[in-house]
GROMACS .gro file of C-alpha atoms in nm:
model
  181
    1MET     CA    1  -3.360   2.421   1.993
    2SER     CA    2  -3.472   2.416   1.631
    3SER     CA    3  -3.675   2.148   1.461
    4THR     CA    4  -3.385   2.108   1.215
    5ALA     CA    5  -3.144   2.029   1.499
    6THR     CA    6  -3.397   1.784   1.642
    7ASP     CA    7  -3.431   1.613   1.303
    8VAL     CA    8  -3.052   1.602   1.260
    9VAL     CA    9  -3.002   1.437   1.600
   10ARG     CA   10  -3.288   1.195   1.536
   11LEU     CA   11  -3.146   1.086   1.199
   12LEU     CA   12  -2.792   1.058   1.332
   13THR     CA   13  -2.916   0.844   1.621
   14VAL     CA   14  -3.143   0.623   1.410
   15LYS     CA   15  -2.866   0.566   1.155
   16GLY     CA   16  -2.604   0.508   1.425
   17ARG     CA   17  -2.396   0.803   1.303
   18THR     CA   18  -2.189   1.060   1.493
   19LEU     CA   19  -2.123   1.430   1.438
   20ALA     CA   20  -1.838   1.674   1.500
   21VAL     CA   21  -1.861   2.050   1.441
   22ALA     CA   22  -1.598   2.306   1.336
   23GLU     CA   23  -1.700   2.670   1.370
   24SER     CA   24  -1.523   2.984   1.261
   25LEU     CA   25  -1.798   3.215   1.132
   26THR     CA   26  -2.050   3.113   1.395
   27GLY     CA   27  -1.822   3.076   1.697
   28GLY     CA   28  -2.018   2.807   1.884
   29PRO     CA   29  -2.394   2.823   1.818
   30VAL     CA   30  -2.401   2.519   1.587
   31ALA     CA   31  -2.277   2.302   1.873
   32VAL     CA   32  -2.516   2.475   2.113
   33GLU     CA   33  -2.811   2.412   1.881
   34VAL     CA   34  -2.728   2.043   1.840
   35THR     CA   35  -2.659   1.984   2.210
   36SER     CA   36  -2.984   2.153   2.310
   37VAL     CA   37  -3.165   1.847   2.175
   38PRO     CA   38  -3.232   1.585   2.443
   39ARG     CA   39  -3.003   1.281   2.412
   40ALA     CA   40  -2.778   1.458   2.158
   41SER     CA   41  -2.480   1.302   2.334
   42ARG     CA   42  -2.568   0.974   2.163
   43ALA     CA   43  -2.453   1.126   1.833
   44PHE     CA   44  -2.252   1.441   1.913
   45ARG     CA   45  -1.875   1.390   1.950
   46GLY     CA   46  -1.775   1.751   2.012
   47SER     CA   47  -1.670   2.075   1.847
   48VAL     CA   48  -1.378   2.300   1.767
   49THR     CA   49  -1.423   2.677   1.754
   50ALA     CA   50  -1.134   2.820   1.555
   51CYS     CA   51  -1.195   3.186   1.482
   52ALA     CA   52  -0.828   3.275   1.430
   53THR     CA   53  -0.719   3.156   1.085
   54GLU     CA   54  -0.395   3.005   1.214
   55ARG     CA   55  -0.591   2.793   1.466
   56GLU     CA   56  -0.765   2.608   1.182
   57HIS     CA   57  -0.436   2.445   1.081
   58GLU     CA   58  -0.338   2.230   1.378
   59PRO     CA   59  -0.658   2.092   1.534
   60LEU     CA   60  -0.849   2.067   1.205
   61GLY     CA   61  -0.570   1.968   0.971
   62VAL     CA   62  -0.639   2.251   0.727
   63ASP     CA   63  -0.342   2.289   0.493
   64ALA     CA   64  -0.162   2.611   0.589
   65THR     CA   65  -0.132   2.709   0.222
   66ALA     CA   66  -0.509   2.693   0.160
   67PRO     CA   67  -0.601   3.006   0.357
   68ALA     CA   68  -0.296   3.187   0.220
   69ALA     CA   69  -0.419   3.138  -0.137
   70ASN     CA   70  -0.777   3.269  -0.100
   71GLY     CA   71  -0.807   3.365   0.266
   72ALA     CA   72  -0.990   3.170   0.534
   73VAL     CA   73  -1.330   3.253   0.384
   74ASP     CA   74  -1.319   2.995   0.109
   75ALA     CA   75  -1.509   2.684  -0.004
   76GLN     CA   76  -1.199   2.464   0.017
   77VAL     CA   77  -1.123   2.580   0.369
   78ALA     CA   78  -1.482   2.504   0.478
   79GLY     CA   79  -1.461   2.157   0.325
   80ARG     CA   80  -1.124   2.088   0.485
   81MET     CA   81  -1.252   2.207   0.822
   82ALA     CA   82  -1.548   1.965   0.801
   83VAL     CA   83  -1.325   1.674   0.707
   84GLY     CA   84  -1.061   1.774   0.964
   85VAL     CA   85  -1.299   1.797   1.259
   86ARG     CA   86  -1.454   1.468   1.158
   87ARG     CA   87  -1.111   1.305   1.171
   88ALA     CA   88  -0.995   1.489   1.483
   89LEU     CA   89  -1.299   1.387   1.686
   90ASP     CA   90  -1.350   1.045   1.525
   91ALA     CA   91  -1.699   1.117   1.394
   92GLY     CA   92  -1.886   0.985   1.092
   93ARG     CA   93  -1.997   1.335   0.992
   94GLY     CA   94  -1.835   1.674   1.021
   95VAL     CA   95  -1.982   2.016   0.956
   96ALA     CA   96  -1.809   2.353   0.934
   97THR     CA   97  -1.877   2.724   0.899
   98THR     CA   98  -1.644   2.996   0.776
   99GLY     CA   99  -1.725   3.349   0.666
  100VAL     CA  100  -1.750   3.716   0.745
  101ALA     CA  101  -2.011   3.823   1.001
  102GLY     CA  102  -1.883   4.179   1.026
  103PRO     CA  103  -1.861   4.454   1.114
  104GLY     CA  104  -1.616   4.489   0.822
  105PRO     CA  105  -1.474   4.287   0.534
  106GLN     CA  106  -1.210   4.015   0.582
  107ASP     CA  107  -0.959   3.872   0.333
  108GLY     CA  108  -1.120   4.075   0.056
  109ARG     CA  109  -1.465   3.926   0.127
  110VAL     CA  110  -1.765   4.144   0.207
  111VAL     CA  111  -1.977   4.104   0.518
  112GLY     CA  112  -2.230   3.824   0.470
  113THR     CA  113  -2.001   3.606   0.257
  114GLY     CA  114  -1.969   3.258   0.398
  115PHE     CA  115  -1.940   2.887   0.335
  116VAL     CA  116  -2.093   2.591   0.513
  117ALA     CA  117  -1.976   2.235   0.465
  118ALA     CA  118  -2.092   1.887   0.558
  119GLY     CA  119  -1.831   1.612   0.531
  120GLY     CA  120  -1.905   1.245   0.550
  121PRO     CA  121  -1.923   0.921   0.359
  122PHE     CA  122  -2.189   1.038   0.114
  123GLY     CA  123  -2.136   1.089  -0.260
  124VAL     CA  124  -1.898   1.338  -0.410
  125ASP     CA  125  -2.049   1.580  -0.663
  126SER     CA  126  -1.999   1.938  -0.773
  127GLY     CA  127  -1.933   2.152  -0.470
  128SER     CA  128  -1.787   1.854  -0.290
  129ALA     CA  129  -1.524   1.859  -0.021
  130GLY     CA  130  -1.366   1.517  -0.004
  131GLY     CA  131  -1.682   1.314   0.045
  132GLY     CA  132  -1.909   1.601   0.135
  133LYS     CA  133  -2.079   1.914   0.018
  134VAL     CA  134  -1.998   2.285   0.046
  135GLU     CA  135  -2.251   2.563  -0.005
  136ALA     CA  136  -2.171   2.930  -0.055
  137LEU     CA  137  -2.368   3.184   0.146
  138ARG     CA  138  -2.442   3.548   0.066
  139LEU     CA  139  -2.631   3.676   0.367
  140ASN     CA  140  -2.778   4.011   0.463
  141GLY     CA  141  -2.833   4.156   0.806
  142ASP     CA  142  -2.630   4.242   1.109
  143ARG     CA  143  -2.367   4.023   1.272
  144GLU     CA  144  -2.614   3.818   1.477
  145GLU     CA  145  -2.851   3.766   1.183
  146ILE     CA  146  -2.563   3.643   0.967
  147ARG     CA  147  -2.444   3.403   1.237
  148ARG     CA  148  -2.798   3.277   1.301
  149GLU     CA  149  -2.864   3.215   0.932
  150SER     CA  150  -2.528   3.037   0.899
  151VAL     CA  151  -2.627   2.800   1.181
  152ARG     CA  152  -2.958   2.734   1.008
  153SER     CA  153  -2.783   2.679   0.674
  154VAL     CA  154  -2.523   2.429   0.796
  155LEU     CA  155  -2.783   2.225   0.986
  156ALA     CA  156  -3.015   2.228   0.682
  157LEU     CA  157  -2.727   2.109   0.461
  158LEU     CA  158  -2.648   1.825   0.701
  159LEU     CA  159  -3.015   1.729   0.731
  160LYS     CA  160  -3.049   1.720   0.352
  161GLU     CA  161  -2.744   1.494   0.324
  162LEU     CA  162  -2.861   1.264   0.603
  163ALA     CA  163  -3.215   1.240   0.467
  164GLY     CA  164  -3.085   1.156   0.120
  165GLU     CA  165  -2.848   0.888   0.244
  166GLN     CA  166  -2.965   0.534   0.186
  167THR     CA  167  -2.837   0.227   0.360
  168GLY     CA  168  -2.721  -0.070   0.152
  169ASN     CA  169  -3.051  -0.248   0.217
  170GLU     CA  170  -3.255   0.060   0.114
  171ARG     CA  171  -3.054   0.084  -0.210
  172ALA     CA  172  -3.115  -0.285  -0.283
  173GLN     CA  173  -3.490  -0.249  -0.222
  174ASP     CA  174  -3.504   0.062  -0.442
  175THR     CA  175  -3.314  -0.117  -0.720
  176GLU     CA  176  -3.551  -0.416  -0.704
  177ARG     CA  177  -3.860  -0.191  -0.713
  178ASN     CA  178  -3.726   0.001  -1.012
  179GLY     CA  179  -3.624  -0.304  -1.217
  180GLY     CA  180  -3.251  -0.260  -1.174
  181PHE     CA  181  -2.990  -0.511  -1.078
   0.00000   0.00000   0.00000
């Protein structure tokens, strides 16, 4: 269990939030990392491991034309997976991984190319995925190192989003302190 996973579960629990995980690139370790934290079941709804591109369509609601356009290793696919798993498992947050761990390229993408996404009710900005954030990865190492770093990356992205999220009361207090209205 990592300290990042512990912090994620703590923040989800304190904020009364829930999490669902969709894994393609990683094949299960994100869910394992989260559920290794004691009392994770208070926040963790479940996971979908969809390594075959066609399996991302039905359970995750990924548009069948999206992977056809750019392949399954794509920012939009990662974002749609995060949103789809969130909806499928009725969670407040969804995270997803997609990419190429090796040993060879896939869909014209080199080994180490990947995308991680965190979908939830936080602000939309550049790199967004329907109320979330997508980050591109370019990783080095063997298959296991790429998968391990992808797990670390998606949990770090979620932690960053959760830590930056303010409740309505926190926003009001911040506005008052800074002279706003």
